[in-house]
Amino acid sequence: RPSPNAQLLETKGRLASLRDERKTLNAVGASLRQDHGHLAKELEYLQKLVEDEEKTVEIMRRSAQHLEKSYRGLETHGEKLQQQCRETTQQLRLEQETKHQDEQAIERLRRELASQPVPAFGGQGQQRQQQQSSQQPQQQHSGALFKDPLASSFPFGVSKGGARSGAQTARALNVNRDGV
């Protein structure tokens, strides 16, 4: 059996060893508490980042939906504009074709009218021819020269040669009124 002094020394050694161990554990505990506080702050920061990113993702999702909706609207509008363009182009072709046909018909009527002989009339017709021949120098002097055979067939219109003078329009009205 060991002596009480030896036991005392042994117990003191164990006590010192336990105190050292306790100091080490206290230091580790303090370090762990400090690490835990740091980790808690880091976790809070990361959770805030996640929330912010989730909000950003939601905003981007809404923006993408809005852009997609706008794109579809613009695509529909573009298709409508293309359809209107096709319709307008078709209408233009029809109008040009109608215009060309009208021009051909007018030219044909001019040729037919030019090829018809001018009938000789008695009475008023001779007076009208004399008036026309006496008014012709005045019209030539005023700068309105017309030798278009259709000039008299359009009462208010313009012949291929240009605009009518007032005297020609009046003669045309008299001719059309008399049925000639």
Short mmCIF file of N, CA and C in Angstrom, two decimals:
data_model
loop_
_atom_site.label_atom_id
_atom_site.label_comp_id
_atom_site.label_asym_id
_atom_site.label_seq_id
_atom_site.Cartn_x
_atom_site.Cartn_y
_atom_site.Cartn_z
N ARG A 1 0.81 -1.14 0.00
CA ARG A 1 0.00 0.00 0.00
C ARG A 1 0.87 1.23 0.00
N PRO A 2 0.56 2.14 -0.88
CA PRO A 2 1.42 3.31 -0.96
C PRO A 2 1.18 4.23 0.25
N SER A 3 2.13 4.99 0.45
CA SER A 3 2.07 5.86 1.60
C SER A 3 1.14 7.04 1.30
N PRO A 4 0.65 7.69 2.36
CA PRO A 4 -0.27 8.78 2.14
C PRO A 4 0.40 9.92 1.39
N ASN A 5 1.67 10.12 1.58
CA ASN A 5 2.35 11.16 0.83
C ASN A 5 2.39 10.82 -0.65
N ALA A 6 2.61 9.60 -0.91
CA ALA A 6 2.66 9.17 -2.32
C ALA A 6 1.27 9.30 -2.92
N GLN A 7 0.29 8.96 -2.11
CA GLN A 7 -1.10 9.09 -2.61
C GLN A 7 -1.41 10.57 -2.82
N LEU A 8 -0.96 11.38 -1.91
CA LEU A 8 -1.21 12.81 -2.03
C LEU A 8 -0.54 13.36 -3.28
N LEU A 9 0.68 12.97 -3.49
CA LEU A 9 1.40 13.42 -4.69
C LEU A 9 0.71 12.91 -5.95
N GLU A 10 0.31 11.72 -5.89
CA GLU A 10 -0.38 11.12 -7.07
C GLU A 10 -1.70 11.84 -7.31
N THR A 11 -2.45 12.17 -6.28
CA THR A 11 -3.72 12.84 -6.38
C THR A 11 -3.49 14.26 -6.86
N LYS A 12 -2.45 14.92 -6.35
CA LYS A 12 -2.14 16.25 -6.80
C LYS A 12 -1.78 16.25 -8.29
N GLY A 13 -1.06 15.25 -8.72
CA GLY A 13 -0.69 15.13 -10.15
C GLY A 13 -1.93 14.95 -11.04
N ARG A 14 -2.80 14.08 -10.51
CA ARG A 14 -4.06 13.84 -11.26
C ARG A 14 -4.90 15.10 -11.28
N LEU A 15 -4.92 15.82 -10.14
CA LEU A 15 -5.68 17.05 -10.07
C LEU A 15 -5.11 18.08 -11.04
N ALA A 16 -3.82 18.19 -11.09
CA ALA A 16 -3.18 19.14 -12.02
C ALA A 16 -3.49 18.73 -13.46
N SER A 17 -3.44 17.44 -13.69
CA SER A 17 -3.74 16.93 -15.04
C SER A 17 -5.20 17.22 -15.40
N LEU A 18 -6.09 17.04 -14.44
CA LEU A 18 -7.52 17.30 -14.70
C LEU A 18 -7.75 18.80 -14.90
N ARG A 19 -7.03 19.63 -14.15
CA ARG A 19 -7.14 21.07 -14.32
C ARG A 19 -6.67 21.48 -15.72
N ASP A 20 -5.56 20.90 -16.15
CA ASP A 20 -5.06 21.19 -17.51
C ASP A 20 -6.08 20.74 -18.56
N GLU A 21 -6.63 19.59 -18.30
CA GLU A 21 -7.65 19.06 -19.24
C GLU A 21 -8.87 19.97 -19.26
N ARG A 22 -9.27 20.43 -18.05
CA ARG A 22 -10.42 21.33 -17.95
C ARG A 22 -10.14 22.65 -18.66
N LYS A 23 -8.93 23.20 -18.51
CA LYS A 23 -8.57 24.42 -19.21
C LYS A 23 -8.65 24.21 -20.73
N THR A 24 -8.14 23.09 -21.16
CA THR A 24 -8.17 22.76 -22.59
C THR A 24 -9.62 22.66 -23.06
N LEU A 25 -10.44 21.97 -22.27
CA LEU A 25 -11.85 21.81 -22.64
C LEU A 25 -12.58 23.16 -22.61
N ASN A 26 -12.26 24.00 -21.65
CA ASN A 26 -12.86 25.34 -21.60
C ASN A 26 -12.47 26.14 -22.86
N ALA A 27 -11.20 26.04 -23.21
CA ALA A 27 -10.73 26.75 -24.41
C ALA A 27 -11.43 26.20 -25.65
N VAL A 28 -11.55 24.88 -25.72
CA VAL A 28 -12.24 24.26 -26.86
C VAL A 28 -13.71 24.67 -26.84
N GLY A 29 -14.34 24.68 -25.67
CA GLY A 29 -15.74 25.08 -25.54
C GLY A 29 -15.93 26.53 -25.97
N ALA A 30 -15.02 27.37 -25.51
CA ALA A 30 -15.11 28.79 -25.90
C ALA A 30 -14.94 28.94 -27.41
N SER A 31 -13.99 28.19 -27.92
CA SER A 31 -13.76 28.22 -29.37
C SER A 31 -14.99 27.71 -30.13
N LEU A 32 -15.59 26.64 -29.61
CA LEU A 32 -16.79 26.09 -30.25
C LEU A 32 -17.95 27.08 -30.17
N ARG A 33 -18.08 27.75 -28.98
CA ARG A 33 -19.14 28.75 -28.85
C ARG A 33 -18.91 29.89 -29.83
N GLN A 34 -17.65 30.28 -29.94
CA GLN A 34 -17.32 31.35 -30.88
C GLN A 34 -17.58 30.89 -32.31
N ASP A 35 -17.16 29.66 -32.63
CA ASP A 35 -17.42 29.10 -33.96
C ASP A 35 -18.92 28.97 -34.20
N HIS A 36 -19.64 28.55 -33.16
CA HIS A 36 -21.10 28.41 -33.30
C HIS A 36 -21.73 29.77 -33.60
N GLY A 37 -21.28 30.82 -32.89
CA GLY A 37 -21.80 32.17 -33.15
C GLY A 37 -21.47 32.63 -34.57
N HIS A 38 -20.23 32.33 -34.96
CA HIS A 38 -19.81 32.69 -36.32
C HIS A 38 -20.62 31.91 -37.35
N LEU A 39 -20.80 30.63 -37.11
CA LEU A 39 -21.56 29.79 -38.04
C LEU A 39 -23.03 30.22 -38.08
N ALA A 40 -23.57 30.63 -36.95
CA ALA A 40 -24.96 31.09 -36.91
C ALA A 40 -25.09 32.36 -37.76
N LYS A 41 -24.12 33.28 -37.61
CA LYS A 41 -24.15 34.48 -38.43
C LYS A 41 -23.98 34.14 -39.91
N GLU A 42 -23.08 33.21 -40.20
CA GLU A 42 -22.86 32.79 -41.59
C GLU A 42 -24.12 32.14 -42.16
N LEU A 43 -24.78 31.31 -41.35
CA LEU A 43 -26.03 30.67 -41.78
C LEU A 43 -27.10 31.72 -42.04
N GLU A 44 -27.22 32.70 -41.15
CA GLU A 44 -28.19 33.78 -41.34
C GLU A 44 -27.91 34.56 -42.62
N TYR A 45 -26.64 34.85 -42.85
CA TYR A 45 -26.24 35.57 -44.07
C TYR A 45 -26.58 34.75 -45.33
N LEU A 46 -26.27 33.47 -45.30
CA LEU A 46 -26.55 32.60 -46.45
C LEU A 46 -28.05 32.46 -46.68
N GLN A 47 -28.84 32.38 -45.60
CA GLN A 47 -30.29 32.30 -45.75
C GLN A 47 -30.83 33.59 -46.38
N LYS A 48 -30.28 34.73 -45.97
CA LYS A 48 -30.69 36.00 -46.56
C LYS A 48 -30.33 36.03 -48.05
N LEU A 49 -29.14 35.53 -48.38
CA LEU A 49 -28.75 35.45 -49.80
C LEU A 49 -29.72 34.57 -50.59
N VAL A 50 -30.09 33.44 -50.00
CA VAL A 50 -31.04 32.53 -50.67
C VAL A 50 -32.37 33.24 -50.90
N GLU A 51 -32.87 33.96 -49.89
CA GLU A 51 -34.14 34.68 -50.03
C GLU A 51 -34.04 35.75 -51.12
N ASP A 52 -32.92 36.49 -51.11
CA ASP A 52 -32.72 37.52 -52.13
C ASP A 52 -32.68 36.90 -53.54
N GLU A 53 -31.97 35.79 -53.65
CA GLU A 53 -31.87 35.12 -54.96
C GLU A 53 -33.23 34.57 -55.39
N GLU A 54 -34.00 34.06 -54.44
CA GLU A 54 -35.34 33.57 -54.77
C GLU A 54 -36.22 34.72 -55.27
N LYS A 55 -36.11 35.89 -54.62
CA LYS A 55 -36.86 37.06 -55.08
C LYS A 55 -36.41 37.48 -56.48
N THR A 56 -35.10 37.46 -56.70
CA THR A 56 -34.57 37.81 -58.02
C THR A 56 -35.06 36.84 -59.08
N VAL A 57 -35.05 35.56 -58.75
CA VAL A 57 -35.53 34.53 -59.68
C VAL A 57 -37.01 34.77 -59.99
N GLU A 58 -37.80 35.10 -58.98
CA GLU A 58 -39.23 35.36 -59.19
C GLU A 58 -39.44 36.59 -60.08
N ILE A 59 -38.66 37.63 -59.84
CA ILE A 59 -38.76 38.84 -60.68
C ILE A 59 -38.38 38.51 -62.12
N MET A 60 -37.32 37.72 -62.27
CA MET A 60 -36.89 37.33 -63.62
C MET A 60 -37.94 36.44 -64.29
N ARG A 61 -38.57 35.58 -63.52
CA ARG A 61 -39.61 34.71 -64.07
C ARG A 61 -40.78 35.56 -64.59
N ARG A 62 -41.19 36.57 -63.78
CA ARG A 62 -42.27 37.46 -64.21
C ARG A 62 -41.86 38.26 -65.44
N SER A 63 -40.62 38.73 -65.45
CA SER A 63 -40.13 39.48 -66.61
C SER A 63 -40.13 38.61 -67.85
N ALA A 64 -39.70 37.37 -67.70
CA ALA A 64 -39.69 36.45 -68.83
C ALA A 64 -41.11 36.20 -69.34
N GLN A 65 -42.06 36.06 -68.43
CA GLN A 65 -43.45 35.87 -68.83
C GLN A 65 -43.97 37.10 -69.56
N HIS A 66 -43.64 38.28 -69.03
CA HIS A 66 -44.06 39.53 -69.68
C HIS A 66 -43.44 39.65 -71.07
N LEU A 67 -42.15 39.34 -71.17
CA LEU A 67 -41.48 39.40 -72.47
C LEU A 67 -42.07 38.40 -73.46
N GLU A 68 -42.38 37.23 -72.97
CA GLU A 68 -42.98 36.21 -73.84
C GLU A 68 -44.36 36.66 -74.33
N LYS A 69 -45.13 37.24 -73.41
CA LYS A 69 -46.46 37.76 -73.78
C LYS A 69 -46.31 38.88 -74.81
N SER A 70 -45.35 39.79 -74.58
CA SER A 70 -45.11 40.88 -75.53
C SER A 70 -44.66 40.33 -76.88
N TYR A 71 -43.80 39.34 -76.85
CA TYR A 71 -43.32 38.72 -78.09
C TYR A 71 -44.48 38.13 -78.87
N ARG A 72 -45.34 37.40 -78.18
CA ARG A 72 -46.50 36.81 -78.87
C ARG A 72 -47.39 37.90 -79.46
N GLY A 73 -47.59 38.99 -78.69
CA GLY A 73 -48.40 40.10 -79.19
C GLY A 73 -47.77 40.73 -80.43
N LEU A 74 -46.46 40.95 -80.37
CA LEU A 74 -45.76 41.53 -81.52
C LEU A 74 -45.77 40.58 -82.72
N GLU A 75 -45.65 39.31 -82.44
CA GLU A 75 -45.68 38.32 -83.52
C GLU A 75 -47.05 38.33 -84.20
N THR A 76 -48.10 38.38 -83.41
CA THR A 76 -49.46 38.45 -83.95
C THR A 76 -49.65 39.74 -84.75
N HIS A 77 -49.17 40.85 -84.20
CA HIS A 77 -49.28 42.14 -84.90
C HIS A 77 -48.49 42.10 -86.21
N GLY A 78 -47.31 41.50 -86.17
CA GLY A 78 -46.50 41.37 -87.39
C GLY A 78 -47.21 40.54 -88.44
N GLU A 79 -47.85 39.46 -88.03
CA GLU A 79 -48.60 38.62 -88.97
C GLU A 79 -49.76 39.40 -89.58
N LYS A 80 -50.44 40.21 -88.74
CA LYS A 80 -51.54 41.03 -89.26
C LYS A 80 -51.02 42.04 -90.26
N LEU A 81 -49.89 42.66 -89.95
CA LEU A 81 -49.31 43.64 -90.88
C LEU A 81 -48.90 42.97 -92.19
N GLN A 82 -48.35 41.78 -92.12
CA GLN A 82 -47.98 41.05 -93.34
C GLN A 82 -49.23 40.73 -94.16
N GLN A 83 -50.30 40.32 -93.48
CA GLN A 83 -51.55 40.03 -94.18
C GLN A 83 -52.09 41.30 -94.85
N GLN A 84 -52.07 42.43 -94.12
CA GLN A 84 -52.53 43.69 -94.70
C GLN A 84 -51.67 44.09 -95.88
N CYS A 85 -50.38 43.84 -95.78
CA CYS A 85 -49.46 44.16 -96.88
C CYS A 85 -49.81 43.31 -98.10
N ARG A 86 -50.06 42.02 -97.88
CA ARG A 86 -50.43 41.15 -99.00
C ARG A 86 -51.75 41.62 -99.63
N GLU A 87 -52.73 41.97 -98.78
CA GLU A 87 -54.02 42.44 -99.29
C GLU A 87 -53.86 43.75 -100.05
N THR A 88 -53.07 44.65 -99.50
CA THR A 88 -52.85 45.94 -100.16
C THR A 88 -52.13 45.75 -101.49
N THR A 89 -51.15 44.86 -101.51
CA THR A 89 -50.42 44.57 -102.75
C THR A 89 -51.36 43.98 -103.78
N GLN A 90 -52.22 43.07 -103.36
CA GLN A 90 -53.18 42.48 -104.27
C GLN A 90 -54.15 43.55 -104.79
N GLN A 91 -54.60 44.41 -103.89
CA GLN A 91 -55.51 45.50 -104.28
C GLN A 91 -54.82 46.43 -105.28
N LEU A 92 -53.55 46.73 -105.04
CA LEU A 92 -52.78 47.58 -105.94
C LEU A 92 -52.68 46.94 -107.32
N ARG A 93 -52.40 45.64 -107.36
CA ARG A 93 -52.32 44.94 -108.66
C ARG A 93 -53.65 45.03 -109.40
N LEU A 94 -54.75 44.81 -108.65
CA LEU A 94 -56.06 44.89 -109.28
C LEU A 94 -56.34 46.30 -109.81
N GLU A 95 -55.99 47.31 -109.00
CA GLU A 95 -56.19 48.70 -109.43
C GLU A 95 -55.34 49.01 -110.65
N GLN A 96 -54.10 48.54 -110.66
CA GLN A 96 -53.23 48.78 -111.81
C GLN A 96 -53.77 48.08 -113.06
N GLU A 97 -54.27 46.87 -112.86
CA GLU A 97 -54.84 46.13 -113.98
C GLU A 97 -56.08 46.86 -114.52
N THR A 98 -56.94 47.32 -113.60
CA THR A 98 -58.14 48.06 -114.00
C THR A 98 -57.75 49.35 -114.71
N LYS A 99 -56.76 50.05 -114.19
CA LYS A 99 -56.29 51.28 -114.81
C LYS A 99 -55.76 51.00 -116.22
N HIS A 100 -54.99 49.94 -116.35
CA HIS A 100 -54.44 49.58 -117.66
C HIS A 100 -55.57 49.26 -118.64
N GLN A 101 -56.56 48.52 -118.16
CA GLN A 101 -57.71 48.19 -119.03
C GLN A 101 -58.46 49.46 -119.42
N ASP A 102 -58.65 50.37 -118.44
CA ASP A 102 -59.33 51.63 -118.75
C ASP A 102 -58.54 52.45 -119.76
N GLU A 103 -57.23 52.50 -119.59
CA GLU A 103 -56.39 53.24 -120.54
C GLU A 103 -56.49 52.64 -121.93
N GLN A 104 -56.49 51.31 -122.01
CA GLN A 104 -56.63 50.65 -123.31
C GLN A 104 -57.99 50.97 -123.94
N ALA A 105 -59.05 50.94 -123.11
CA ALA A 105 -60.39 51.23 -123.63
C ALA A 105 -60.46 52.68 -124.11
N ILE A 106 -59.88 53.61 -123.36
CA ILE A 106 -59.88 55.02 -123.76
C ILE A 106 -59.11 55.18 -125.07
N GLU A 107 -57.97 54.54 -125.17
CA GLU A 107 -57.17 54.65 -126.40
C GLU A 107 -57.93 54.05 -127.58
N ARG A 108 -58.61 52.94 -127.36
CA ARG A 108 -59.40 52.31 -128.43
C ARG A 108 -60.51 53.26 -128.87
N LEU A 109 -61.19 53.88 -127.87
CA LEU A 109 -62.26 54.83 -128.22
C LEU A 109 -61.71 56.04 -128.95
N ARG A 110 -60.55 56.51 -128.58
CA ARG A 110 -59.93 57.63 -129.29
C ARG A 110 -59.66 57.28 -130.74
N ARG A 111 -59.10 56.08 -130.94
CA ARG A 111 -58.80 55.66 -132.32
C ARG A 111 -60.09 55.54 -133.14
N GLU A 112 -61.12 54.95 -132.49
CA GLU A 112 -62.39 54.81 -133.20
C GLU A 112 -62.98 56.18 -133.55
N LEU A 113 -62.93 57.08 -132.60
CA LEU A 113 -63.48 58.42 -132.81
C LEU A 113 -62.67 59.17 -133.86
N ALA A 114 -61.37 59.02 -133.84
CA ALA A 114 -60.52 59.70 -134.80
C ALA A 114 -60.74 59.15 -136.21
N SER A 115 -61.09 57.88 -136.29
CA SER A 115 -61.27 57.29 -137.62
C SER A 115 -62.66 57.55 -138.20
N GLN A 116 -63.60 58.04 -137.39
CA GLN A 116 -64.93 58.34 -137.90
C GLN A 116 -64.94 59.68 -138.61
N PRO A 117 -65.64 59.74 -139.74
CA PRO A 117 -65.72 61.02 -140.46
C PRO A 117 -66.62 61.99 -139.69
N VAL A 118 -66.28 63.29 -139.78
CA VAL A 118 -67.07 64.33 -139.12
C VAL A 118 -68.25 64.64 -140.02
N PRO A 119 -69.51 64.47 -139.54
CA PRO A 119 -70.68 64.71 -140.38
C PRO A 119 -70.87 66.21 -140.64
N ALA A 120 -71.35 66.50 -141.81
CA ALA A 120 -71.64 67.91 -142.16
C ALA A 120 -73.06 68.20 -141.74
N PHE A 121 -73.24 69.29 -141.01
CA PHE A 121 -74.56 69.67 -140.52
C PHE A 121 -75.00 70.95 -141.19
N GLY A 122 -76.28 71.09 -141.33
CA GLY A 122 -76.82 72.34 -141.89
C GLY A 122 -77.31 73.22 -140.77
N GLY A 123 -77.56 74.44 -141.01
CA GLY A 123 -78.17 75.36 -140.04
C GLY A 123 -77.22 75.66 -138.89
N GLN A 124 -77.62 75.22 -137.73
CA GLN A 124 -76.85 75.52 -136.53
C GLN A 124 -75.45 74.91 -136.61
N GLY A 125 -75.32 73.77 -137.20
CA GLY A 125 -74.03 73.12 -137.31
C GLY A 125 -73.05 73.98 -138.07
N GLN A 126 -73.52 74.62 -139.20
CA GLN A 126 -72.62 75.47 -139.98
C GLN A 126 -72.24 76.71 -139.18
N GLN A 127 -73.22 77.27 -138.46
CA GLN A 127 -72.92 78.45 -137.64
C GLN A 127 -71.88 78.08 -136.58
N ARG A 128 -72.05 76.90 -135.98
CA ARG A 128 -71.13 76.46 -134.94
C ARG A 128 -69.74 76.26 -135.52
N GLN A 129 -69.65 75.68 -136.72
CA GLN A 129 -68.34 75.49 -137.35
C GLN A 129 -67.70 76.83 -137.63
N GLN A 130 -68.49 77.81 -138.07
CA GLN A 130 -67.94 79.13 -138.33
C GLN A 130 -67.47 79.77 -137.02
N GLN A 131 -68.24 79.60 -135.95
CA GLN A 131 -67.84 80.15 -134.65
C GLN A 131 -66.54 79.48 -134.19
N GLN A 132 -66.47 78.19 -134.37
CA GLN A 132 -65.27 77.47 -133.95
C GLN A 132 -64.06 77.95 -134.72
N SER A 133 -64.21 78.13 -136.04
CA SER A 133 -63.06 78.55 -136.82
C SER A 133 -62.68 79.99 -136.49
N SER A 134 -63.67 80.83 -136.14
CA SER A 134 -63.34 82.22 -135.77
C SER A 134 -62.76 82.27 -134.36
N GLN A 135 -63.09 81.33 -133.49
CA GLN A 135 -62.55 81.33 -132.13
C GLN A 135 -61.20 80.65 -132.06
N GLN A 136 -60.87 79.83 -133.03
CA GLN A 136 -59.61 79.11 -133.01
C GLN A 136 -58.41 80.05 -132.94
N PRO A 137 -58.34 81.13 -133.74
CA PRO A 137 -57.17 82.00 -133.60
C PRO A 137 -57.08 82.61 -132.22
N GLN A 138 -58.21 82.94 -131.58
CA GLN A 138 -58.16 83.48 -130.23
C GLN A 138 -57.60 82.44 -129.27
N GLN A 139 -58.03 81.20 -129.40
CA GLN A 139 -57.56 80.14 -128.51
C GLN A 139 -56.08 79.88 -128.75
N GLN A 140 -55.66 79.91 -129.98
CA GLN A 140 -54.24 79.70 -130.25
C GLN A 140 -53.43 80.83 -129.65
N HIS A 141 -53.97 82.04 -129.72
CA HIS A 141 -53.26 83.18 -129.17
C HIS A 141 -53.16 83.07 -127.64
N SER A 142 -54.21 82.52 -126.98
CA SER A 142 -54.18 82.40 -125.53
C SER A 142 -53.32 81.23 -125.06
N GLY A 143 -52.77 80.47 -125.97
CA GLY A 143 -51.87 79.38 -125.60
C GLY A 143 -52.54 78.05 -125.47
N ALA A 144 -53.84 77.92 -125.75
CA ALA A 144 -54.53 76.64 -125.65
C ALA A 144 -54.69 76.07 -127.04
N LEU A 145 -53.78 75.21 -127.44
CA LEU A 145 -53.84 74.59 -128.76
C LEU A 145 -54.35 73.16 -128.59
N PHE A 146 -55.48 72.84 -129.21
CA PHE A 146 -56.04 71.50 -129.12
C PHE A 146 -56.40 71.02 -130.50
N LYS A 147 -55.87 69.88 -130.83
CA LYS A 147 -56.27 69.25 -132.07
C LYS A 147 -56.73 67.83 -131.78
N ASP A 148 -57.01 67.57 -130.53
CA ASP A 148 -57.43 66.23 -130.11
C ASP A 148 -58.88 66.03 -130.51
N PRO A 149 -59.19 64.98 -131.29
CA PRO A 149 -60.57 64.74 -131.71
C PRO A 149 -61.49 64.45 -130.53
N LEU A 150 -60.95 64.01 -129.40
CA LEU A 150 -61.80 63.69 -128.25
C LEU A 150 -62.08 64.92 -127.39
N ALA A 151 -61.44 66.03 -127.67
CA ALA A 151 -61.60 67.22 -126.84
C ALA A 151 -63.07 67.61 -126.73
N SER A 152 -63.82 67.46 -127.79
CA SER A 152 -65.23 67.84 -127.74
C SER A 152 -66.09 66.75 -127.12
N SER A 153 -65.55 65.55 -126.94
CA SER A 153 -66.38 64.48 -126.38
C SER A 153 -66.36 64.49 -124.86
N PHE A 154 -65.47 65.28 -124.23
CA PHE A 154 -65.44 65.39 -122.78
C PHE A 154 -65.87 66.80 -122.41
N PRO A 155 -67.11 66.97 -121.92
CA PRO A 155 -67.63 68.32 -121.68
C PRO A 155 -66.82 69.13 -120.68
N PHE A 156 -66.37 68.53 -119.59
CA PHE A 156 -65.65 69.30 -118.58
C PHE A 156 -64.24 68.78 -118.40
N GLY A 157 -63.88 67.77 -119.10
CA GLY A 157 -62.64 67.06 -118.81
C GLY A 157 -61.43 67.63 -119.47
N VAL A 158 -60.41 66.86 -119.36
CA VAL A 158 -59.12 67.21 -119.94
C VAL A 158 -58.81 66.18 -121.00
N SER A 159 -58.43 66.62 -122.16
CA SER A 159 -58.07 65.68 -123.21
C SER A 159 -56.60 65.34 -123.06
N LYS A 160 -56.12 64.48 -123.93
CA LYS A 160 -54.74 64.07 -123.89
C LYS A 160 -53.81 65.25 -124.14
N GLY A 161 -54.28 66.26 -124.84
CA GLY A 161 -53.46 67.41 -125.20
C GLY A 161 -53.28 68.39 -124.07
N GLY A 162 -54.13 68.44 -123.06
CA GLY A 162 -53.97 69.38 -121.97
C GLY A 162 -55.31 69.90 -121.48
N ALA A 163 -55.30 71.01 -120.79
CA ALA A 163 -56.52 71.57 -120.21
C ALA A 163 -57.33 72.30 -121.27
N ARG A 164 -58.63 72.44 -121.04
CA ARG A 164 -59.51 73.15 -121.98
C ARG A 164 -59.61 74.61 -121.63
N SER A 165 -59.87 75.39 -122.63
CA SER A 165 -60.15 76.80 -122.38
C SER A 165 -61.63 76.94 -122.09
N GLY A 166 -62.03 78.09 -121.60
CA GLY A 166 -63.45 78.32 -121.30
C GLY A 166 -64.30 78.24 -122.54
N ALA A 167 -63.81 78.74 -123.69
CA ALA A 167 -64.59 78.69 -124.93
C ALA A 167 -64.80 77.25 -125.38
N GLN A 168 -63.78 76.41 -125.24
CA GLN A 168 -63.93 75.01 -125.65
C GLN A 168 -64.92 74.29 -124.76
N THR A 169 -64.90 74.58 -123.49
CA THR A 169 -65.85 73.94 -122.57
C THR A 169 -67.26 74.38 -122.92
N ALA A 170 -67.46 75.65 -123.20
CA ALA A 170 -68.79 76.16 -123.57
C ALA A 170 -69.25 75.50 -124.87
N ARG A 171 -68.35 75.38 -125.86
CA ARG A 171 -68.74 74.72 -127.14
C ARG A 171 -69.11 73.27 -126.87
N ALA A 172 -68.34 72.62 -126.01
CA ALA A 172 -68.63 71.22 -125.72
C ALA A 172 -69.99 71.09 -125.06
N LEU A 173 -70.33 71.98 -124.17
CA LEU A 173 -71.63 71.93 -123.52
C LEU A 173 -72.75 72.15 -124.53
N ASN A 174 -72.59 73.10 -125.45
CA ASN A 174 -73.59 73.35 -126.48
C ASN A 174 -73.74 72.15 -127.39
N VAL A 175 -72.61 71.55 -127.75
CA VAL A 175 -72.68 70.37 -128.63
C VAL A 175 -73.41 69.26 -127.92
N ASN A 176 -73.08 69.00 -126.66
CA ASN A 176 -73.72 67.90 -125.94
C ASN A 176 -75.18 68.19 -125.65
N ARG A 177 -75.56 69.43 -125.42
CA ARG A 177 -76.93 69.80 -125.16
C ARG A 177 -77.79 69.58 -126.41
N ASP A 178 -77.22 69.91 -127.58
CA ASP A 178 -77.96 69.76 -128.84
C ASP A 178 -77.99 68.31 -129.30
N GLY A 179 -77.23 67.45 -128.62
CA GLY A 179 -77.26 66.05 -129.00
C GLY A 179 -76.33 65.76 -130.16
N VAL A 180 -75.39 66.60 -130.45
CA VAL A 180 -74.49 66.38 -131.57
C VAL A 180 -73.19 65.87 -131.04
#
